[in-house]
Short mmCIF file of C-alpha atoms in Angstrom, two decimals:
data_model
loop_
_atom_site.label_atom_id
_atom_site.label_comp_id
_atom_site.label_asym_id
_atom_site.label_seq_id
_atom_site.Cartn_x
_atom_site.Cartn_y
_atom_site.Cartn_z
CA GLN A 1 -0.15 0.07 0.03
CA LYS A 2 1.88 3.53 -1.32
CA GLU A 3 1.15 5.81 1.47
CA VAL A 4 1.91 9.76 1.98
CA GLU A 5 2.13 10.65 5.64
CA GLN A 6 1.50 13.88 7.15
CA ASN A 7 0.99 15.35 10.64
CA SER A 8 -2.77 16.31 10.59
CA GLY A 9 -1.89 19.06 13.22
CA PRO A 10 -3.26 21.80 13.46
CA LEU A 11 -0.22 23.58 13.53
CA SER A 12 -0.25 26.89 14.78
CA VAL A 13 2.23 29.49 14.16
CA PRO A 14 2.10 33.35 14.92
CA GLU A 15 1.81 35.77 11.88
CA GLY A 16 5.28 36.87 10.55
CA ALA A 17 6.89 33.27 11.82
CA ILE A 18 8.15 30.57 9.64
CA ALA A 19 5.55 27.48 8.98
CA SER A 20 7.18 24.20 8.84
CA LEU A 21 5.05 21.39 6.99
CA ASN A 22 6.17 17.53 6.68
CA CYS A 23 5.46 14.71 4.21
CA THR A 24 7.12 11.55 3.99
CA TYR A 25 5.86 8.98 1.34
CA SER A 26 6.45 5.23 0.84
CA ASP A 27 6.57 4.89 -3.43
CA ARG A 28 10.65 4.98 -3.98
CA GLY A 29 9.68 5.28 -7.61
CA SER A 30 8.01 8.74 -7.09
CA GLN A 31 9.05 11.50 -9.46
CA SER A 32 6.67 14.20 -9.04
CA PHE A 33 6.07 15.87 -5.49
CA PHE A 34 3.31 18.94 -4.73
CA TRP A 35 2.04 21.05 -2.24
CA TYR A 36 -1.54 22.22 -2.60
CA ARG A 37 -3.46 24.65 -0.39
CA GLN A 38 -7.57 23.96 0.27
CA TYR A 39 -9.31 26.51 2.06
CA SER A 40 -12.20 25.10 4.08
CA GLY A 41 -15.16 24.34 1.77
CA LYS A 42 -12.74 24.86 -1.34
CA SER A 43 -11.11 22.64 -3.83
CA PRO A 44 -7.17 22.25 -3.79
CA GLU A 45 -4.59 24.87 -5.25
CA LEU A 46 -1.16 24.10 -6.46
CA ILE A 47 1.13 26.12 -4.42
CA MET A 48 4.32 24.20 -5.14
CA PHE A 49 5.94 20.99 -7.12
CA ILE A 50 9.55 19.88 -7.18
CA TYR A 51 10.75 17.32 -9.24
CA SER A 52 14.80 17.27 -7.91
CA ASN A 53 16.68 16.61 -5.00
CA GLY A 54 17.18 20.12 -3.21
CA ASP A 55 15.25 23.51 -2.27
CA LYS A 56 13.13 25.18 -4.55
CA GLU A 57 11.82 28.94 -3.81
CA ASP A 58 9.23 30.96 -4.90
CA GLY A 59 8.26 34.01 -3.12
CA ARG A 60 7.63 32.86 0.42
CA PHE A 61 7.37 29.50 -0.20
CA THR A 62 9.64 27.03 -0.28
CA ALA A 63 9.71 23.11 -1.26
CA GLN A 64 12.30 20.85 -0.12
CA LEU A 65 12.88 17.10 -1.39
CA ASN A 66 15.22 14.53 -0.25
CA LYS A 67 14.44 11.31 -1.92
CA ALA A 68 16.66 9.18 -0.15
CA SER A 69 15.01 9.69 3.09
CA GLN A 70 11.69 9.98 0.78
CA TYR A 71 10.96 13.21 2.87
CA VAL A 72 9.37 16.28 1.36
CA SER A 73 8.51 19.39 3.19
CA LEU A 74 7.15 22.86 2.75
CA LEU A 75 8.22 26.17 4.60
CA ILE A 76 5.78 29.08 4.58
CA ARG A 77 8.18 32.38 5.48
CA ASP A 78 6.80 35.56 7.11
CA SER A 79 3.47 33.33 7.59
CA GLN A 80 -0.05 35.26 7.25
CA PRO A 81 -3.34 35.04 8.58
CA SER A 82 -4.37 34.22 4.90
CA ASP A 83 -2.03 31.24 4.84
CA SER A 84 -4.08 29.41 7.53
CA ALA A 85 -5.69 26.49 5.47
CA THR A 86 -5.03 22.53 5.13
CA TYR A 87 -1.94 21.71 3.22
CA LEU A 88 -1.91 18.98 1.23
CA CYS A 89 1.18 16.63 0.09
CA ALA A 90 1.01 14.74 -3.12
CA VAL A 91 3.20 12.44 -4.93
CA ASN A 92 2.96 11.05 -7.96
CA GLU A 93 2.27 6.80 -8.14
CA SER A 94 5.01 5.65 -10.22
CA ASN A 95 4.07 3.61 -13.31
CA GLN A 96 0.21 4.71 -12.77
CA GLY A 97 -0.07 7.40 -15.25
CA GLY A 98 -0.08 10.96 -13.28
CA LYS A 99 -2.19 9.52 -10.60
CA LEU A 100 -1.14 11.00 -7.15
CA ILE A 101 -1.21 9.90 -3.44
CA PHE A 102 -2.32 12.20 -1.11
CA GLY A 103 -1.67 12.97 2.41
CA GLN A 104 -4.15 13.48 4.95
CA GLY A 105 -3.28 17.22 5.37
CA THR A 106 -2.18 19.31 7.72
CA GLU A 107 -4.18 22.25 9.16
CA LEU A 108 -2.11 25.12 9.48
CA SER A 109 -3.14 28.28 11.49
CA VAL A 110 -1.55 31.59 11.45
CA LYS A 111 -2.52 33.73 14.81
CA PRO A 112 -2.68 37.65 14.27
CA GLY B 1 -1.66 28.97 -15.00
CA ALA B 2 -3.95 26.33 -15.97
CA VAL B 3 -7.89 26.86 -15.73
CA VAL B 4 -10.16 23.88 -14.98
CA SER B 5 -14.13 25.02 -15.04
CA GLN B 6 -15.90 22.87 -12.82
CA HIS B 7 -20.02 23.24 -13.08
CA PRO B 8 -22.35 23.48 -11.04
CA SER B 9 -20.84 24.41 -8.05
CA TRP B 10 -23.54 23.07 -6.21
CA VAL B 11 -26.61 20.86 -6.10
CA ILE B 12 -29.65 19.60 -4.27
CA CYS B 13 -31.53 16.71 -5.84
CA LYS B 14 -33.95 14.14 -4.71
CA SER B 15 -33.16 10.47 -4.00
CA GLY B 16 -33.25 8.68 -6.82
CA THR B 17 -32.64 11.50 -9.59
CA SER B 18 -29.27 11.23 -11.45
CA VAL B 19 -26.80 14.36 -11.58
CA LYS B 20 -24.14 15.42 -14.33
CA ILE B 21 -21.36 17.44 -13.49
CA GLU B 22 -19.27 18.76 -15.92
CA CYS B 23 -15.20 19.64 -15.75
CA ARG B 24 -13.56 21.64 -18.53
CA SER B 25 -9.95 22.80 -19.18
CA LEU B 26 -10.49 26.34 -20.44
CA ASP B 27 -6.54 26.99 -21.46
CA PHE B 28 -5.48 23.91 -22.46
CA GLN B 29 -5.74 20.28 -23.68
CA ALA B 30 -6.15 17.67 -21.12
CA THR B 31 -5.39 14.53 -21.98
CA THR B 32 -6.05 12.84 -18.82
CA MET B 33 -9.14 13.81 -16.31
CA PHE B 34 -9.18 12.82 -12.64
CA TRP B 35 -12.42 12.65 -10.69
CA TYR B 36 -12.09 12.79 -6.35
CA ARG B 37 -14.74 12.82 -3.86
CA GLN B 38 -13.74 14.39 -0.38
CA PHE B 39 -15.82 14.01 2.59
CA PRO B 40 -15.67 16.33 5.51
CA LYS B 41 -12.47 16.46 7.19
CA GLN B 42 -10.91 13.98 4.89
CA SER B 43 -8.34 14.05 1.96
CA LEU B 44 -9.33 13.48 -1.41
CA MET B 45 -10.33 9.84 -2.58
CA LEU B 46 -9.86 9.23 -6.25
CA MET B 47 -12.48 7.62 -8.00
CA ALA B 48 -11.61 7.58 -11.51
CA THR B 49 -8.66 8.19 -14.04
CA SER B 50 -10.82 9.57 -17.65
CA ASN B 51 -8.41 9.38 -20.82
CA GLU B 52 -9.81 11.53 -23.59
CA GLY B 53 -11.28 8.97 -26.10
CA SER B 54 -11.05 5.87 -24.10
CA LYS B 55 -12.87 4.35 -21.07
CA ALA B 56 -12.37 5.69 -17.64
CA THR B 57 -10.24 3.49 -15.14
CA TYR B 58 -12.03 3.16 -12.03
CA GLU B 59 -10.74 2.58 -8.46
CA GLN B 60 -11.21 -0.52 -6.55
CA GLY B 61 -14.63 0.02 -4.61
CA VAL B 62 -16.09 2.51 -7.31
CA GLU B 63 -18.94 1.61 -9.20
CA LYS B 64 -18.77 2.58 -12.48
CA ASP B 65 -22.59 2.05 -13.27
CA LYS B 66 -23.07 4.31 -10.28
CA PHE B 67 -20.72 7.26 -11.37
CA LEU B 68 -20.72 6.96 -15.41
CA ILE B 69 -17.67 8.96 -16.61
CA ASN B 70 -16.99 10.50 -20.23
CA HIS B 71 -14.35 12.19 -21.76
CA ALA B 72 -15.13 13.07 -25.21
CA SER B 73 -13.29 15.70 -26.21
CA LEU B 74 -9.51 16.92 -24.97
CA THR B 75 -11.38 19.75 -22.94
CA LEU B 76 -14.57 18.37 -21.20
CA SER B 77 -15.08 15.75 -18.92
CA THR B 78 -18.08 14.89 -17.14
CA LEU B 79 -19.38 12.74 -14.39
CA THR B 80 -23.17 11.65 -13.71
CA VAL B 81 -23.95 10.23 -10.60
CA THR B 82 -26.97 8.12 -11.32
CA SER B 83 -29.85 7.25 -9.20
CA ALA B 84 -28.14 9.30 -6.42
CA HIS B 85 -28.84 8.18 -2.84
CA PRO B 86 -27.98 10.32 0.79
CA GLU B 87 -24.87 8.20 1.15
CA ASP B 88 -23.68 9.87 -2.21
CA SER B 89 -23.74 13.26 -0.89
CA SER B 90 -20.17 14.85 -0.61
CA PHE B 91 -17.63 17.47 -2.33
CA TYR B 92 -16.94 16.04 -6.26
CA ILE B 93 -13.91 17.31 -7.35
CA CYS B 94 -12.23 17.29 -10.60
CA SER B 95 -8.72 17.96 -12.12
CA ALA B 96 -6.80 17.92 -15.30
CA ALA B 97 -3.67 17.51 -16.78
CA TRP B 98 -2.22 17.85 -20.31
CA ALA B 99 0.40 15.19 -22.01
CA GLY B 100 3.34 14.96 -20.71
CA LYS B 101 2.85 16.57 -17.26
CA ASN B 102 2.13 15.28 -13.82
CA ILE B 103 0.82 18.09 -12.72
CA GLN B 104 -2.92 18.43 -11.37
CA TYR B 105 -4.91 21.72 -12.01
CA PHE B 106 -8.27 21.47 -9.84
CA GLY B 107 -11.74 22.49 -10.56
CA ALA B 108 -13.77 24.83 -8.23
CA GLY B 109 -15.87 21.47 -6.74
CA THR B 110 -19.14 20.70 -6.63
CA ARG B 111 -21.36 19.65 -3.36
CA LEU B 112 -23.98 17.36 -4.00
CA SER B 113 -26.86 17.16 -1.61
CA VAL B 114 -29.27 14.16 -2.10
CA LEU B 115 -32.44 14.52 -0.01
#
């Protein structure tokens, strides 16, 4: 059973702090890794994707990938109350034509 | 960015009726579309994968005769919930990806309530 594990939270951080979200996956053949943000009652929105080991930065967001450890993370710098949402980690299922395996999501709460 | 339109955004129907949900890729050709269901406080559950011009591939436990999927063109896929019952009430979300890309872009979702 291929799995993606996330801490469900809630993760609470003060406004302006760095929020760190973590994810581990079991499928060693996975090549593509995604972070989606989902506000309550809404559909997921793509935040970041990463394919190679190391860091990828986009504005206040940094995705980090370590394939050897089967670990992917998302850092949110200067967290804002509007960042409060559930963050879904998704990993492509190898040899399955683009199918993604989603984690349960981490609920982030940024306190003003 | 890639835009996926899903319609309707919410629907209320009586038990036993059928409901059709449309998913359109507006600015790209979607070779593959995915249909998910999400219950409150749970993650996305993939129901089926749909490729243009071919039959959908359903996940284990998903009744293909209950959830009819059609992907007739590179920009449109439809999900029909046939003979809906209250237990089918859920948030249905489609996503679309184009050839050679693993990136899925999601529609806004359809909230179905079956009375």
